[in-house]
Coordinates of C-alpha atoms in Angstrom, one line a residue:
X5 CA -28.8 6.1 17.2
X6 CA -29.4 7.5 14.2
X7 CA -32.8 7.5 12.7
X8 CA -33.6 4.4 10.0
X9 CA -34.8 6.8 7.8
X10 CA -32.2 9.2 8.0
X11 CA -28.4 9.2 6.7
X12 CA -25.6 8.6 8.5
X13 CA -23.6 10.8 6.7
X14 CA -25.0 12.5 3.6
X15 CA -23.1 15.6 1.1
X16 CA -24.5 18.2 -0.1
X17 CA -22.6 19.2 -3.3
X18 CA -20.0 20.8 -1.5
X19 CA -16.6 22.6 -2.4
X20 CA -13.3 23.0 -0.8
X21 CA -9.9 24.2 -1.9
X22 CA -7.7 24.9 0.3
X23 CA -5.7 28.0 1.3
X24 CA -2.8 29.0 -1.5
X25 CA 0.2 27.9 -1.6
X26 CA 1.6 30.9 -2.5
X27 CA 0.5 34.3 -1.0
X28 CA -1.0 35.9 -4.1
X29 CA -2.2 32.6 -5.4
X30 CA -5.4 31.5 -6.2
X31 CA -7.7 29.2 -3.9
X32 CA -6.1 25.1 -5.0
X33 CA -9.7 23.5 -5.9
X34 CA -10.4 19.8 -4.7
X35 CA -13.9 18.9 -4.9
X36 CA -16.2 20.1 -7.2
X37 CA -19.3 19.3 -5.9
X38 CA -20.0 16.1 -4.7
X39 CA -22.6 14.5 -3.4
X40 CA -23.4 11.5 -1.2
X41 CA -25.1 9.4 1.2
X42 CA -24.1 6.3 3.4
X43 CA -26.8 4.9 5.5
X44 CA -26.2 3.2 9.1
X45 CA -25.1 0.4 7.9
X46 CA -23.0 0.2 4.7
X47 CA -19.6 -0.5 4.3
X48 CA -18.5 2.2 1.5
X49 CA -14.8 2.2 -0.2
X50 CA -13.8 5.3 -1.7
X51 CA -11.4 4.7 -4.8
X52 CA -9.3 7.4 -6.9
X53 CA -6.1 8.7 -7.3
X54 CA -3.6 9.5 -5.5
X55 CA -4.1 13.8 -4.9
X56 CA -7.4 13.0 -6.2
X57 CA -9.1 14.7 -2.8
X58 CA -10.0 11.4 -1.2
X59 CA -8.1 12.6 2.4
X60 CA -9.9 16.4 2.4
X61 CA -12.7 14.2 2.1
X62 CA -12.6 11.4 5.2
X63 CA -11.4 15.3 7.1
X64 CA -14.8 16.5 5.9
X65 CA -16.5 14.6 8.0
X66 CA -15.9 15.0 10.9
X67 CA -14.8 19.0 10.3
X68 CA -10.6 18.9 10.1
X69 CA -12.0 20.6 6.5
X70 CA -12.8 23.4 6.7
X71 CA -11.8 24.2 10.6
X72 CA -8.8 23.5 11.3
X73 CA -7.6 24.1 7.3
X74 CA -9.5 27.2 6.6
X75 CA -9.8 27.7 2.6
X76 CA -13.2 27.5 0.6
X77 CA -16.0 26.0 1.7
X78 CA -19.4 25.5 -0.4
X79 CA -22.2 23.0 -0.1
X80 CA -23.7 20.8 3.7
X81 CA -22.2 18.5 5.5
X82 CA -24.3 16.3 7.8
X83 CA -22.8 13.3 10.1
X84 CA -24.9 11.6 11.8
X85 CA -27.2 14.4 11.7
X86 CA -25.4 17.2 12.7
X87 CA -24.1 19.9 10.6
X88 CA -19.8 20.0 10.6
X89 CA -20.0 23.7 9.6
X90 CA -22.0 24.2 12.8
X91 CA -20.4 21.7 15.6
X92 CA -17.0 22.1 16.6
X93 CA -14.4 19.2 15.7
X94 CA -14.6 18.5 19.8
X95 CA -18.3 17.4 19.0
X96 CA -17.9 15.6 16.2
X97 CA -15.3 13.4 17.9
X98 CA -18.0 12.0 20.1
X99 CA -20.0 10.3 16.5
X100 CA -17.9 10.2 13.9
X101 CA -14.1 8.5 14.7
X102 CA -11.5 8.9 11.6
X103 CA -7.9 7.6 11.4
X104 CA -5.4 9.0 9.5
X105 CA -3.2 7.3 6.7
X106 CA 0.1 8.7 9.0
X107 CA -1.1 7.2 12.7
X108 CA 2.3 8.7 13.5
X109 CA 0.0 12.3 13.7
X110 CA -3.1 10.3 16.3
X111 CA -0.7 9.0 18.7
X112 CA 0.0 10.5 21.3
X113 CA 0.1 7.9 24.5
X114 CA 3.2 6.6 26.1
X115 CA 1.5 3.1 26.2
X116 CA -1.0 0.8 23.6
X117 CA -3.3 0.3 25.8
X118 CA -3.5 4.1 27.5
X119 CA -4.2 4.8 23.6
X120 CA -6.9 2.7 23.4
X121 CA -8.5 3.4 27.1
X122 CA -8.1 7.2 26.0
X123 CA -11.2 8.1 24.0
X124 CA -13.3 6.0 26.2
X125 CA -12.2 7.8 28.6
X126 CA -13.4 10.6 27.4
X127 CA -16.0 9.8 26.9
X128 CA -16.6 9.2 30.3
X129 CA -17.6 5.2 30.2
X130 CA -17.5 3.4 33.7
X131 CA -14.0 1.6 34.0
X132 CA -15.3 -2.2 33.1
X133 CA -16.9 -1.2 30.0
X134 CA -13.7 0.6 29.1
X135 CA -11.7 -2.4 30.1
X136 CA -13.7 -4.2 27.9
X137 CA -14.2 -1.9 24.7
X138 CA -10.4 -2.0 25.3
X139 CA -9.5 -5.4 25.1
X140 CA -12.1 -6.1 22.3
X141 CA -9.7 -4.1 19.8
X142 CA -7.0 -5.3 21.2
X143 CA -7.8 -8.4 20.1
X144 CA -10.0 -6.9 17.1
X145 CA -6.6 -5.9 15.7
X146 CA -3.6 -8.5 16.6
X147 CA -1.6 -6.6 19.4
X148 CA -3.1 -8.7 22.5
X149 CA 0.5 -9.2 23.5
X150 CA 1.1 -5.4 23.3
X151 CA -0.7 -3.8 26.1
X152 CA 2.1 -2.8 27.7
X153 CA 4.6 -1.4 25.2
X154 CA 5.4 2.5 23.6
X155 CA 3.4 3.1 20.1
X156 CA 7.1 4.8 20.5
X157 CA 8.6 1.4 19.8
X158 CA 6.2 -0.1 17.4
X159 CA 7.1 -1.0 13.6
X160 CA 4.7 0.9 11.0
X161 CA 2.4 -1.7 10.6
X162 CA 1.8 -1.7 14.2
X163 CA 1.0 1.8 15.1
X164 CA -1.5 1.3 11.9
X165 CA -3.0 -1.4 13.9
X166 CA -3.2 1.4 17.0
X167 CA -4.8 4.0 16.0
X168 CA -7.4 1.5 14.1
X169 CA -7.6 0.2 17.2
X170 CA -8.2 3.4 19.9
X171 CA -11.1 3.8 17.0
X172 CA -12.5 1.1 17.3
X173 CA -12.6 1.3 21.0
X174 CA -14.6 4.4 20.5
X175 CA -18.0 3.1 18.7
X176 CA -18.3 5.9 16.8
X177 CA -22.0 6.0 14.7
X178 CA -19.8 6.6 11.6
X179 CA -16.6 5.8 11.0
X180 CA -14.0 6.9 8.4
X181 CA -10.4 5.5 7.7
X182 CA -8.2 7.2 5.5
X183 CA -6.1 3.6 4.1
X184 CA -6.1 1.8 7.5
X185 CA -4.2 -1.2 5.8
X186 CA -1.4 0.6 3.8
X187 CA 1.4 -0.7 6.4
X188 CA -0.7 -3.8 7.5
X189 CA 1.1 -7.4 6.3
X190 CA -1.4 -9.4 4.2
X191 CA -3.6 -11.5 7.4
X192 CA -3.7 -8.1 9.0
X193 CA -5.5 -6.6 6.4
X194 CA -8.1 -9.4 5.7
X195 CA -8.6 -9.4 9.8
X196 CA -8.9 -5.2 9.5
X197 CA -11.5 -5.0 6.4
X198 CA -13.8 -8.3 7.9
X199 CA -13.6 -6.9 11.1
X200 CA -15.1 -2.9 9.6
X201 CA -17.4 -5.4 7.4
X202 CA -18.9 -7.5 10.4
X203 CA -18.9 -3.6 12.8
X204 CA -21.2 -2.8 9.4
X205 CA -23.7 -5.4 9.7
X206 CA -23.4 -6.2 13.4
X207 CA -23.6 -2.6 14.9
X208 CA -25.2 -0.8 12.3
X209 CA -21.8 1.6 11.6
X210 CA -21.1 4.2 8.9
X211 CA -18.2 2.4 7.5
X212 CA -16.2 5.6 4.5
X213 CA -13.0 3.5 3.8
X214 CA -10.5 5.2 1.2
X215 CA -8.0 1.9 0.6
X216 CA -6.3 0.3 -2.1
X217 CA -6.9 -3.0 -1.0
X218 CA -9.4 -3.8 -4.4
X219 CA -9.4 -7.6 -4.3
X220 CA -10.6 -7.2 -0.3
X221 CA -12.9 -4.0 -1.1
X222 CA -14.4 -6.4 -4.3
X223 CA -15.3 -8.9 -1.1
X224 CA -16.0 -7.0 1.8
X225 CA -17.6 -3.4 0.4
X226 CA -21.4 -2.8 -0.6
X227 CA -20.1 0.2 -2.7
X228 CA -17.4 1.4 -4.3
X229 CA -16.7 4.7 -5.2
X230 CA -15.1 6.7 -7.4
X231 CA -13.5 10.0 -6.4
X232 CA -12.2 11.5 -9.9
X233 CA -11.2 15.7 -11.1
X234 CA -12.9 16.3 -7.4
X235 CA -16.3 14.5 -8.2
X236 CA -17.7 11.1 -6.9
X237 CA -17.5 9.2 -11.6
X238 CA -18.5 6.4 -10.3
X239 CA -21.1 4.8 -7.3
X240 CA -22.0 1.1 -7.7
X241 CA -21.7 -2.1 -6.2
X242 CA -18.8 -3.3 -6.4
X243 CA -19.2 -6.0 -9.6
X244 CA -21.8 -2.7 -10.8
X245 CA -18.0 -0.7 -10.4
X246 CA -15.4 -3.2 -11.5
X247 CA -16.8 -3.7 -14.3
X248 CA -15.9 -0.5 -15.6
X249 CA -12.5 -2.0 -16.8
X250 CA -11.8 1.0 -19.5
X251 CA -13.0 3.5 -17.4
X252 CA -11.4 2.2 -14.7
X253 CA -8.1 2.6 -16.3
X254 CA -8.3 5.3 -18.4
X255 CA -8.5 7.0 -14.6
X256 CA -5.4 5.1 -13.2
X257 CA -7.6 2.6 -10.9
X258 CA -6.5 -0.7 -10.0
X259 CA -8.7 -4.3 -10.7
X260 CA -9.8 -7.2 -8.7
X261 CA -7.4 -10.1 -9.7
X262 CA -10.6 -11.5 -11.1
X263 CA -11.2 -8.6 -13.3
X264 CA -8.4 -8.5 -14.6
X265 CA -7.7 -12.0 -15.5
X266 CA -10.4 -12.0 -17.2
X267 CA -10.0 -9.2 -19.0
X268 CA -6.2 -9.8 -20.1
X269 CA -8.3 -13.1 -21.8
X270 CA -10.8 -11.4 -23.3
X271 CA -8.5 -9.5 -25.3
X272 CA -6.1 -12.2 -25.7
X273 CA -8.3 -15.1 -27.2
X274 CA -11.6 -12.4 -28.4
X275 CA -13.8 -15.1 -26.3
X276 CA -16.0 -12.6 -23.7
X277 CA -14.7 -13.2 -20.2
X278 CA -16.1 -12.1 -16.7
X279 CA -15.2 -12.9 -13.2
X280 CA -16.4 -11.6 -10.1
X281 CA -14.3 -13.8 -8.4
X282 CA -11.6 -15.8 -8.4
X283 CA -14.3 -19.4 -7.6
X284 CA -16.9 -18.0 -10.7
X285 CA -13.8 -17.5 -12.7
X286 CA -12.7 -21.5 -12.0
X287 CA -15.5 -22.5 -12.8
X288 CA -16.1 -21.2 -16.0
X289 CA -12.8 -22.1 -17.1
X290 CA -13.4 -25.6 -15.9
X291 CA -16.5 -25.9 -17.7
X292 CA -14.0 -24.2 -21.2
X293 CA -11.7 -27.8 -20.0
X294 CA -14.0 -30.6 -19.6
X295 CA -15.5 -30.0 -23.0
X296 CA -12.0 -30.1 -25.0
X297 CA -9.3 -32.8 -25.3
X298 CA -6.0 -32.4 -23.5
X299 CA -3.5 -30.3 -25.5
X300 CA 0.5 -31.0 -24.9
X301 CA 1.5 -28.9 -22.0
X302 CA 5.0 -28.1 -20.7
X303 CA 5.1 -29.3 -16.8
X304 CA 6.1 -25.5 -16.1
X305 CA 5.8 -22.3 -17.7
X306 CA 9.6 -21.5 -19.5
X307 CA 12.5 -20.3 -18.1
X308 CA 12.9 -16.1 -18.6
X309 CA 16.2 -15.9 -20.5
X310 CA 19.4 -16.4 -19.4
X311 CA 20.9 -12.7 -17.1
X312 CA 24.5 -11.8 -18.0
X313 CA 26.3 -13.5 -14.6
X314 CA 26.8 -11.0 -12.0
X315 CA 30.6 -11.0 -9.9
X316 CA 30.2 -13.5 -6.6
X317 CA 31.4 -11.3 -4.2
X318 CA 28.5 -10.2 -2.6
X319 CA 27.6 -6.4 -2.1
X320 CA 26.2 -6.0 1.2
X321 CA 27.0 -9.0 3.4
X322 CA 25.5 -9.4 7.3
X323 CA 27.1 -12.1 9.1
X324 CA 25.5 -13.6 12.5
X325 CA 23.6 -9.4 13.6
X326 CA 21.9 -8.9 16.4
X327 CA 20.1 -5.8 17.5
X328 CA 18.0 -4.5 20.4
X329 CA 16.3 -1.6 20.7
X330 CA 16.9 0.4 24.6
X331 CA 14.3 -0.7 26.0
X332 CA 15.4 -4.7 25.3
X333 CA 13.1 -5.6 22.5
X334 CA 15.7 -7.9 20.1
X335 CA 14.2 -6.0 16.4
X336 CA 17.6 -9.7 15.0
X337 CA 18.7 -12.4 16.3
X338 CA 21.6 -13.8 14.1
X339 CA 21.2 -12.7 10.6
X340 CA 23.7 -14.0 7.7
X341 CA 22.1 -12.5 4.6
X342 CA 24.6 -12.1 0.9
X343 CA 22.9 -9.9 -1.6
X344 CA 25.1 -9.7 -4.9
X345 CA 25.0 -6.5 -7.1
X346 CA 22.1 -6.1 -9.3
X347 CA 19.6 -8.8 -7.6
X348 CA 16.3 -7.4 -7.0
X349 CA 15.2 -8.4 -3.2
X350 CA 12.2 -8.6 -1.6
X351 CA 12.1 -8.2 2.1
X352 CA 8.8 -9.9 3.8
X353 CA 7.7 -10.7 6.9
X354 CA 4.5 -9.1 9.6
X355 CA 4.4 -6.3 11.0
X356 CA 6.9 -6.3 13.7
X357 CA 9.6 -9.2 12.4
X358 CA 12.4 -7.0 12.2
X359 CA 12.3 -5.4 7.9
X360 CA 13.2 -1.9 8.9
X361 CA 15.0 -2.9 12.0
X362 CA 16.9 -5.0 8.7
X363 CA 16.7 -2.7 6.8
X364 CA 18.4 0.7 8.3
X365 CA 21.6 -1.1 9.1
X366 CA 22.9 -1.3 5.5
X367 CA 23.6 1.9 5.5
X368 CA 24.8 2.5 8.7
X369 CA 21.5 3.9 10.3
X370 CA 21.6 1.8 13.2
X371 CA 24.9 -0.8 13.9
X372 CA 24.6 -4.5 15.4
X373 CA 24.7 -4.8 18.6
X374 CA 27.0 -8.3 17.4
X375 CA 28.0 -9.5 14.6
X376 CA 28.9 -7.6 11.5
X377 CA 27.4 -5.6 8.3
X378 CA 29.6 -5.1 5.3
X379 CA 29.5 -3.1 2.3
X380 CA 31.0 -3.5 -0.5
X381 CA 33.7 -4.7 2.4
X382 CA 33.0 -1.9 4.3
X383 CA 32.1 -2.5 7.6
X384 CA 29.3 0.1 8.5
X385 CA 30.3 0.2 12.8
X386 CA 34.0 2.5 10.8
X387 CA 32.1 4.1 8.4
X388 CA 30.2 8.2 8.3
X389 CA 26.3 7.2 7.1
X390 CA 27.1 10.3 4.8
X391 CA 29.3 8.5 3.0
X392 CA 27.3 4.4 3.7
X393 CA 25.1 6.9 1.8
X394 CA 27.0 7.9 -1.3
X395 CA 26.5 3.4 -1.6
X396 CA 23.5 2.9 -0.5
X397 CA 20.2 5.2 -1.1
X398 CA 17.6 4.5 1.6
X399 CA 13.6 5.8 1.1
X400 CA 11.6 5.6 4.2
X401 CA 8.1 3.8 4.6
X402 CA 7.1 7.9 6.1
X403 CA 8.2 9.9 4.0
X404 CA 8.0 12.5 6.7
X405 CA 11.1 11.3 8.0
X406 CA 13.6 12.6 4.6
X407 CA 11.8 15.0 3.6
X408 CA 13.0 18.5 5.1
X409 CA 14.7 21.1 2.2
X410 CA 12.3 24.1 1.5
X411 CA 11.2 23.7 -1.8
X412 CA 10.3 20.1 -4.2
X413 CA 13.5 20.9 -6.6
X414 CA 15.6 21.9 -3.6
X415 CA 15.2 18.1 -1.3
X416 CA 15.8 16.4 -5.2
X417 CA 18.9 18.8 -5.2
X418 CA 20.1 18.7 -1.5
X419 CA 22.0 15.2 -2.5
X420 CA 24.2 15.6 -5.7
X421 CA 24.8 18.9 -3.4
X422 CA 26.6 17.6 -0.8
X423 CA 28.0 15.2 -3.4
X424 CA 30.3 18.4 -4.4
X425 CA 28.2 17.8 -8.3
X426 CA 28.8 20.6 -10.6
X427 CA 25.4 22.9 -11.0
X428 CA 24.3 22.2 -14.6
X429 CA 24.7 18.3 -13.4
X430 CA 22.7 18.9 -9.9
X431 CA 20.2 21.3 -12.6
X432 CA 20.2 17.7 -14.5
X433 CA 19.1 15.2 -12.4
X434 CA 16.9 17.7 -10.4
X435 CA 15.2 18.1 -13.7
X436 CA 14.9 14.4 -14.7
X437 CA 13.2 13.3 -10.6
X438 CA 10.7 16.2 -11.7
X439 CA 10.0 14.9 -14.7
X440 CA 10.3 11.1 -13.7
X441 CA 7.6 11.5 -11.0
X442 CA 5.6 14.3 -13.1
X443 CA 6.3 16.8 -10.3
X444 CA 7.1 19.4 -12.4
X445 CA 4.7 22.1 -11.2
X446 CA 5.0 21.3 -8.1
X447 CA 8.8 22.7 -8.4
X448 CA 8.5 25.6 -6.3
X449 CA 6.4 23.9 -3.5
X450 CA 7.3 23.2 0.0
X451 CA 6.8 18.9 -0.1
X452 CA 4.7 19.1 2.7
X453 CA 1.5 20.4 0.3
X454 CA 1.9 18.0 -1.1
X455 CA -0.7 14.3 -0.7
X456 CA 1.2 11.2 0.5
X457 CA 1.8 9.6 -1.8
X458 CA 3.8 12.6 -3.8
X459 CA 5.8 12.7 -1.1
X460 CA 6.9 9.5 -1.4
X461 CA 8.0 10.5 -5.0
X462 CA 9.8 13.1 -4.0
X463 CA 11.9 11.3 -1.8
X464 CA 12.6 8.2 -4.2
X465 CA 13.7 11.0 -6.6
X466 CA 15.6 13.0 -3.8
X467 CA 17.5 9.2 -3.4
X468 CA 18.0 8.1 -7.3
X469 CA 19.8 12.1 -7.6
X470 CA 22.3 10.5 -5.6
X471 CA 22.1 7.7 -8.2
X472 CA 23.4 5.1 -5.0
X473 CA 24.8 2.0 -6.1
X474 CA 22.6 -0.1 -4.1
X475 CA 18.6 1.2 -3.7
X476 CA 16.4 -0.5 -0.5
X477 CA 12.8 0.9 -0.1
X478 CA 10.6 0.3 3.4
X479 CA 7.5 0.4 1.8
X480 CA 7.1 2.6 -0.9
X481 CA 3.9 1.8 -2.2
X482 CA 1.5 1.7 0.6
X483 CA -1.4 3.4 -0.6
X484 CA -0.5 4.1 -4.0
X485 CA -3.2 4.0 -6.9
X486 CA -2.3 1.5 -9.3
X487 CA -1.2 4.0 -12.0
X488 CA 1.4 6.0 -9.3
X489 CA 2.5 2.2 -8.6
X490 CA 3.2 1.5 -11.8
X491 CA 5.2 5.2 -12.1
X492 CA 7.1 4.6 -9.0
X493 CA 8.1 0.5 -9.8
X494 CA 9.5 1.4 -13.7
X495 CA 11.6 3.9 -11.9
X496 CA 13.0 1.8 -9.6
X497 CA 12.9 -1.8 -11.9
X498 CA 14.8 1.2 -14.5
X499 CA 17.5 1.7 -11.8
X500 CA 17.6 -1.9 -11.4
X501 CA 18.5 -2.8 -15.1
X502 CA 22.0 -1.0 -14.7
X503 CA 22.9 -3.1 -12.6
X504 CA 21.9 -1.9 -9.5
X505 CA 21.1 -3.8 -6.4
X506 CA 17.5 -3.5 -6.0
X507 CA 16.6 -4.4 -1.3
X508 CA 12.2 -4.1 -0.8
X509 CA 10.6 -4.3 1.6
X510 CA 6.8 -5.1 0.7
X511 CA 2.9 -6.4 2.0
X512 CA 2.4 -6.2 -1.0
X513 CA 2.2 -10.0 -3.0
X514 CA 1.7 -8.5 -6.0
X515 CA 5.0 -6.7 -6.5
X516 CA 6.8 -10.2 -5.0
X517 CA 5.2 -11.9 -7.8
X518 CA 5.6 -9.4 -10.9
X519 CA 9.0 -8.3 -10.3
X520 CA 10.8 -10.3 -7.4
X521 CA 14.3 -12.0 -8.3
X522 CA 14.7 -13.0 -4.5
X523 CA 12.2 -12.7 -1.7
X524 CA 13.2 -13.2 2.1
X525 CA 11.4 -13.3 4.8
X526 CA 12.0 -12.2 7.9
X527 CA 10.4 -13.5 11.3
X528 CA 10.9 -12.1 15.2
X529 CA 13.9 -11.1 13.7
X530 CA 15.0 -14.3 11.6
X531 CA 15.0 -14.9 8.3
X532 CA 12.8 -18.0 7.7
X533 CA 13.5 -18.5 4.1
X534 CA 15.9 -17.3 1.5
X535 CA 14.5 -18.3 -2.6
X536 CA 12.6 -17.5 -5.8
X537 CA 8.8 -16.5 -5.5
X538 CA 7.5 -19.5 -6.8
X539 CA 9.0 -21.6 -4.1
X540 CA 7.9 -19.5 -1.0
X541 CA 4.0 -19.7 -2.5
X542 CA 4.8 -23.5 -2.0
X543 CA 5.5 -22.9 1.7
X544 CA 2.3 -23.8 3.4
X545 CA 4.4 -23.7 7.3
X546 CA 6.5 -20.2 6.2
X547 CA 3.2 -18.3 4.3
X548 CA 1.2 -19.2 7.3
X549 CA 4.4 -17.7 9.7
X550 CA 5.1 -14.7 8.0
X551 CA 1.3 -14.1 7.9
X552 CA 1.5 -14.3 4.3
X553 CA -1.8 -14.8 1.6
X554 CA -1.3 -16.0 -1.9
X555 CA -2.4 -13.9 -4.4
X556 CA -5.6 -14.8 -6.3
X557 CA -4.7 -15.6 -9.5
X558 CA -1.2 -17.6 -8.7
X559 CA -3.9 -20.1 -6.0
X560 CA -6.5 -20.6 -9.4
X561 CA -3.2 -21.7 -11.7
X562 CA -2.6 -23.9 -8.6
X563 CA -6.4 -25.3 -8.5
X564 CA -6.4 -25.6 -12.4
X565 CA -3.3 -27.2 -13.1
X566 CA -4.8 -30.6 -13.3
X567 CA -6.3 -28.9 -16.6
X568 CA -3.4 -28.9 -17.9
X569 CA -2.0 -25.1 -16.8
X570 CA 1.4 -25.9 -16.7
X571 CA 2.9 -24.7 -12.8
X572 CA 4.9 -21.3 -11.9
X573 CA 2.3 -18.5 -12.8
X574 CA 2.3 -16.0 -10.7
X575 CA 0.8 -13.5 -13.2
X576 CA -2.7 -12.9 -14.8
X577 CA -0.4 -12.0 -18.0
X578 CA 1.1 -15.2 -17.0
X579 CA -2.0 -16.9 -16.8
X580 CA -3.7 -15.4 -19.4
X581 CA -1.3 -15.8 -21.7
X582 CA -0.8 -20.4 -20.6
X583 CA -4.7 -19.6 -20.9
X584 CA -3.8 -18.6 -24.7
X585 CA -1.4 -21.2 -25.3
X586 CA -3.6 -24.0 -24.1
X587 CA -6.5 -23.1 -26.7
X588 CA -4.6 -23.1 -29.4
X589 CA -3.1 -26.4 -29.4
X590 CA -6.8 -27.8 -29.2
X591 CA -7.8 -25.5 -31.7
X592 CA -10.3 -23.2 -29.9
X593 CA -8.8 -20.3 -31.2
X594 CA -6.7 -19.8 -33.6
X595 CA -4.5 -15.6 -32.7
X596 CA -5.0 -13.4 -30.9
X597 CA -7.5 -10.6 -31.6
X598 CA -4.9 -8.1 -33.9
X599 CA -2.4 -6.4 -32.4
X600 CA -3.1 -7.6 -28.0
X601 CA -0.3 -10.0 -28.2
X602 CA 1.7 -7.3 -28.7
X603 CA 0.2 -4.7 -26.4
X604 CA -0.1 -7.2 -23.1
X605 CA 3.5 -8.3 -23.4
X606 CA 4.1 -5.0 -23.4
X607 CA 1.9 -4.3 -20.5

């Protein structure tokens, strides 16, 4: 065991640079003097922008950096008393567990049970102990019924759960996880992070999690680290870190919804609001209401301005679509769905519900076993995928499944070139894609050398360069920081504003509240809900069945409806505007601070 006086993790002045991408180039500096200690039993969250070095820091804790990566390494990293420079990766793996952002890079076995048992078996544990650990790990991630399934046949989120379970079964002294919940459904995210917090407390395991799950971090983490420009820029309890709103926003880091709401209310009303959580927000706002007269408030938010009518004919039509994989798993069961041009549809559902399978039917990657899929009236069963790609662009959940060109510029240019567009048009589209996603510095680099978030941007830029009429995106924002997420979604919204169709798969309920005009919920291969986000959040039965969660600000708005808040509030911005209107209605404020409303509305 780790000595009570010895930190589980100690990093002293760590500098690291990857080998140069180019033959004559300089090493690529990533970490520039990291100092850190983590005690046994601490649950520490690591935040930072895409490409800030979070994954590099995680890999330094089990010796992959520098033993497997090479490069220039200076400083010291001690984990469970072991100097990572002097111990091989195989030795460190006995005490340090690492879960990668991409689970496919560490799954090797043909059965889920074998994957989880692999580590304990190599530790030489007795059979009964090994079985107990496998059963416990499966329960912890909600995969008890998946023992005999092949990991290769699981959804992205299910693979992620298997990878987490495999590390949990090892019972390491130090557990490091790189975006472990990026592809999990909301219930899965809550479960896994809750399990990790309990492990830290009850088993004295030191846990470091690189994540973007800000609301859950605020609830579970003992400390929050923010990696900025290669150094630890913040290191404090969650409430103290998230109180530094201006600094976090400058660095492109998001905020928990309670903190964001307090900040927006302060901006709009000129009164000081600070909430560490939504329970505190409720009590503070309720006390404000008790001392105020009841204003006349509309029963619901005003309806949005009408949009131009869309053509009646569906652009995409699924009729009684059923599909089964070769191993007999029935993924879709009689799905009927019509999507009209210009719609923004968000497809929701638990891991393994069939969302990706349905999406792959929309451009002919999969053909229905029964029923049919029509794209602009064309039956996908008789159309080539290359032809359908002109109409429906598809961005995979894992960008590595579709990126193959030698350079970023070539990847973006590939689609326009096979469309036989003139070279100057190809060049224009490449330049536009590089500029939109700030990829110009990487123009001549292989995409494989970029971080996961940047590879997502390359994949989307490449699809948008073909200018399809519909865009299908499978978990496009998983693992992205707040600013990168916003930039990516701005590109998607711009596409949609051209009256082009968007179908987006996500587990990010913020995407639902901020962007969706229509939500479709899939459970066990069947559509169980199809309607507006406001209506979905009223359906407790559907939310429970689909393992979905109501965003914190939506729950708060509901609790405050008896206090005069209108129905239909979905975002922090809508809440702040409604509360500002309420205060104005009885003269508590006269106007927002000068210029604030314009900035809020623009944001």
